Amino acid sequence: LNAAGLNTLHDETLNDSPSYTGSYENSRAVVQRYLAQYPSIKVVLDVHRDALVGSDGSIYKLVTQENGKKTAQVMLVVGTDGGGAQHPYWIDNLALAVRFQQELVSDYVSLARPIVLRNSSYNQQLSPGYLLVEVGGHGNTLTEAVDGARLFAQSVSQVLNTMWVK
């Protein structure tokens, strides 16, 4: 994203350590601090890997071929207020996800998995530009994940660069 002229803040806090339980509460505190410190933040991307395991214990590898290389697929997750939580920004977040998805599909035939809507907020109630981005899964190699993230960033930077005057 920086290479595309977008200013970013990259936090590498391991919010799921030592346990996954409480990870969203931990990350909420981190994001709230940044939003308070930098009120000009317009987009928050919470980057994860998916964890798809079959009923037989098989670990699924979310991979496609892009530019002749095995690349991890990317999925956008949008939380809603369907579970009863206060989530005033979910439609804004969905609109952003749709814009990202349109560009991803236009740029790369099979990089993007379908957008997923969930009845949880995933802290997305904190900002009208907050998305959960799943880059591959725990069955993917690091190289596949990095390549998927790079292609994702190249594609969505085009959307972001058209949304705001730099």
Tab-separated table of C-alpha atoms in Angstrom:
chain	number	residue	atom	x	y	z
A	1	LEU	CA	0.000	0.000	0.000
A	2	ASN	CA	2.867	2.360	0.757
A	3	ALA	CA	4.349	1.648	-2.686
A	4	ALA	CA	1.036	2.822	-4.166
A	5	GLY	CA	1.354	6.160	-2.380
A	6	LEU	CA	-0.919	5.348	0.545
A	7	ASN	CA	0.251	6.204	4.041
A	8	THR	CA	-0.137	3.226	6.316
A	9	LEU	CA	0.372	2.315	9.920
A	10	HIS	CA	1.203	-1.379	10.311
A	11	ASP	CA	0.705	-2.757	13.799
A	12	GLU	CA	2.151	-6.233	14.359
A	13	THR	CA	0.761	-6.865	17.837
A	14	LEU	CA	-0.046	-10.556	18.334
A	15	ASN	CA	-3.490	-10.099	19.801
A	16	ASP	CA	-4.161	-13.841	19.939
A	17	SER	CA	-1.175	-14.631	22.133
A	18	PRO	CA	-1.039	-16.397	24.502
A	19	SER	CA	-4.618	-17.470	23.655
A	20	TYR	CA	-7.144	-16.930	20.856
A	21	THR	CA	-9.772	-16.281	23.523
A	22	GLY	CA	-9.906	-12.536	24.001
A	23	SER	CA	-8.073	-11.706	20.787
A	24	TYR	CA	-10.804	-9.389	19.488
A	25	GLU	CA	-10.947	-7.556	22.817
A	26	ASN	CA	-7.165	-7.162	22.669
A	27	SER	CA	-7.206	-5.889	19.086
A	28	ARG	CA	-10.122	-3.538	19.857
A	29	ALA	CA	-7.957	-1.728	22.417
A	30	VAL	CA	-5.098	-1.432	19.907
A	31	VAL	CA	-7.351	-0.058	17.155
A	32	GLN	CA	-9.101	2.361	19.505
A	33	ARG	CA	-5.719	3.787	20.550
A	34	TYR	CA	-4.715	4.341	16.927
A	35	LEU	CA	-8.060	5.864	15.948
A	36	ALA	CA	-7.783	8.286	18.884
A	37	GLN	CA	-4.140	9.114	18.126
A	38	TYR	CA	-4.667	9.443	14.352
A	39	PRO	CA	-8.242	10.616	13.706
A	40	SER	CA	-7.469	10.907	9.983
A	41	ILE	CA	-7.427	7.088	9.628
A	42	LYS	CA	-10.061	6.164	7.060
A	43	VAL	CA	-9.516	2.427	6.585
A	44	VAL	CA	-8.640	-0.317	9.052
A	45	LEU	CA	-7.655	-3.693	7.610
A	46	ASP	CA	-7.508	-6.480	10.173
A	47	VAL	CA	-5.449	-9.122	8.374
A	48	HIS	CA	-5.770	-12.802	9.293
A	49	ARG	CA	-5.428	-16.232	7.803
A	50	ASP	CA	-8.436	-18.486	7.609
A	51	ALA	CA	-8.501	-21.794	9.442
A	52	LEU	CA	-10.496	-24.282	7.408
A	53	VAL	CA	-10.355	-27.846	8.664
A	54	GLY	CA	-12.472	-30.679	7.308
A	55	SER	CA	-14.457	-33.002	9.536
A	56	ASP	CA	-11.716	-35.594	8.997
A	57	GLY	CA	-9.018	-33.167	10.170
A	58	SER	CA	-7.850	-32.254	6.664
A	59	ILE	CA	-6.381	-28.762	6.467
A	60	TYR	CA	-7.598	-26.862	3.431
A	61	LYS	CA	-5.163	-24.876	1.358
A	62	LEU	CA	-6.784	-21.795	-0.219
A	63	VAL	CA	-4.686	-21.409	-3.327
A	64	THR	CA	-5.035	-20.187	-6.884
A	65	GLN	CA	-2.674	-19.564	-9.782
A	66	GLU	CA	-1.934	-15.907	-10.504
A	67	ASN	CA	0.838	-14.802	-12.834
A	68	GLY	CA	2.007	-18.423	-13.031
A	69	LYS	CA	2.515	-18.741	-9.262
A	70	LYS	CA	0.598	-20.528	-6.539
A	71	THR	CA	-0.991	-17.721	-4.544
A	72	ALA	CA	-3.157	-17.691	-1.432
A	73	GLN	CA	-6.715	-16.578	-2.071
A	74	VAL	CA	-8.131	-13.593	-0.201
A	75	MET	CA	-11.527	-13.245	1.466
A	76	LEU	CA	-13.223	-10.164	2.903
A	77	VAL	CA	-15.347	-10.654	6.014
A	78	VAL	CA	-17.968	-8.093	6.999
A	79	GLY	CA	-19.648	-8.187	10.390
A	80	THR	CA	-23.262	-7.078	10.689
A	81	ASP	CA	-25.706	-6.149	13.410
A	82	GLY	CA	-27.608	-9.384	12.740
A	83	GLY	CA	-26.541	-10.817	16.083
A	84	GLY	CA	-28.062	-7.850	17.928
A	85	ALA	CA	-24.831	-5.925	18.534
A	86	GLN	CA	-24.659	-2.189	17.913
A	87	HIS	CA	-22.906	-1.916	14.581
A	88	PRO	CA	-23.691	1.422	12.905
A	89	TYR	CA	-21.073	1.038	10.154
A	90	TRP	CA	-21.743	-2.405	8.778
A	91	ILE	CA	-23.387	-1.171	5.572
A	92	ASP	CA	-20.494	1.265	4.983
A	93	ASN	CA	-18.053	-1.587	5.528
A	94	LEU	CA	-20.004	-3.812	3.153
A	95	ALA	CA	-19.970	-1.089	0.492
A	96	LEU	CA	-16.176	-0.820	0.810
A	97	ALA	CA	-15.834	-4.611	0.627
A	98	VAL	CA	-17.913	-4.660	-2.559
A	99	ARG	CA	-15.710	-1.985	-4.140
A	100	PHE	CA	-12.602	-3.960	-3.188
A	101	GLN	CA	-14.139	-7.205	-4.461
A	102	GLN	CA	-15.067	-5.670	-7.819
A	103	GLU	CA	-11.490	-4.504	-8.344
A	104	LEU	CA	-10.015	-7.809	-7.186
A	105	VAL	CA	-12.196	-9.806	-9.576
A	106	SER	CA	-11.400	-7.390	-12.390
A	107	ASP	CA	-7.646	-7.619	-11.790
A	108	TYR	CA	-7.289	-11.309	-10.896
A	109	VAL	CA	-9.686	-14.007	-12.026
A	110	SER	CA	-9.603	-16.206	-8.937
A	111	LEU	CA	-7.716	-14.342	-6.203
A	112	ALA	CA	-10.854	-13.338	-4.280
A	113	ARG	CA	-13.094	-15.767	-2.469
A	114	PRO	CA	-16.696	-14.581	-1.991
A	115	ILE	CA	-17.356	-11.852	0.585
A	116	VAL	CA	-18.667	-13.332	3.818
A	117	LEU	CA	-21.281	-11.615	6.023
A	118	ARG	CA	-21.358	-12.661	9.671
A	119	ASN	CA	-23.568	-11.857	12.657
A	120	SER	CA	-20.559	-10.629	14.638
A	121	SER	CA	-18.936	-7.216	14.610
A	122	TYR	CA	-15.207	-8.159	14.634
A	123	ASN	CA	-14.571	-4.627	15.970
A	124	GLN	CA	-15.818	-3.212	12.670
A	125	GLN	CA	-18.256	-1.030	14.615
A	126	LEU	CA	-15.260	1.220	15.347
A	127	SER	CA	-14.954	2.688	11.845
A	128	PRO	CA	-16.913	2.985	8.583
A	129	GLY	CA	-13.852	1.675	6.720
A	130	TYR	CA	-13.021	-1.446	8.733
A	131	LEU	CA	-12.638	-4.839	7.061
A	132	LEU	CA	-11.412	-8.232	8.090
A	133	VAL	CA	-9.108	-9.629	5.390
A	134	GLU	CA	-8.396	-13.363	5.383
A	135	VAL	CA	-5.237	-14.074	3.363
A	136	GLY	CA	-5.154	-17.774	2.645
A	137	GLY	CA	-5.359	-20.238	5.476
A	138	HIS	CA	-3.078	-22.073	7.831
A	139	GLY	CA	-2.532	-24.666	5.093
A	140	ASN	CA	-0.881	-22.102	2.815
A	141	THR	CA	2.846	-21.489	2.694
A	142	LEU	CA	4.244	-18.138	3.775
A	143	THR	CA	5.233	-17.415	0.164
A	144	GLU	CA	1.685	-18.063	-1.051
A	145	ALA	CA	0.270	-15.792	1.655
A	146	VAL	CA	2.736	-12.972	0.966
A	147	ASP	CA	2.014	-13.201	-2.768
A	148	GLY	CA	-1.747	-13.087	-2.115
A	149	ALA	CA	-1.374	-10.107	0.210
A	150	ARG	CA	0.795	-8.286	-2.347
A	151	LEU	CA	-1.754	-8.790	-5.135
A	152	PHE	CA	-4.569	-7.751	-2.784
A	153	ALA	CA	-2.703	-4.552	-1.893
A	154	GLN	CA	-1.945	-3.734	-5.534
A	155	SER	CA	-5.579	-4.167	-6.459
A	156	VAL	CA	-7.290	-2.384	-3.580
A	157	SER	CA	-4.809	0.490	-3.660
A	158	GLN	CA	-6.414	1.443	-6.965
A	159	VAL	CA	-9.766	1.748	-5.186
A	160	LEU	CA	-8.322	3.654	-2.248
A	161	ASN	CA	-6.428	6.065	-4.467
A	162	THR	CA	-9.678	7.013	-6.204
A	163	MET	CA	-11.590	7.514	-2.951
A	164	TRP	CA	-9.607	10.340	-1.406
A	165	VAL	CA	-7.514	13.178	-2.696
A	166	LYS	CA	-3.971	12.719	-1.477
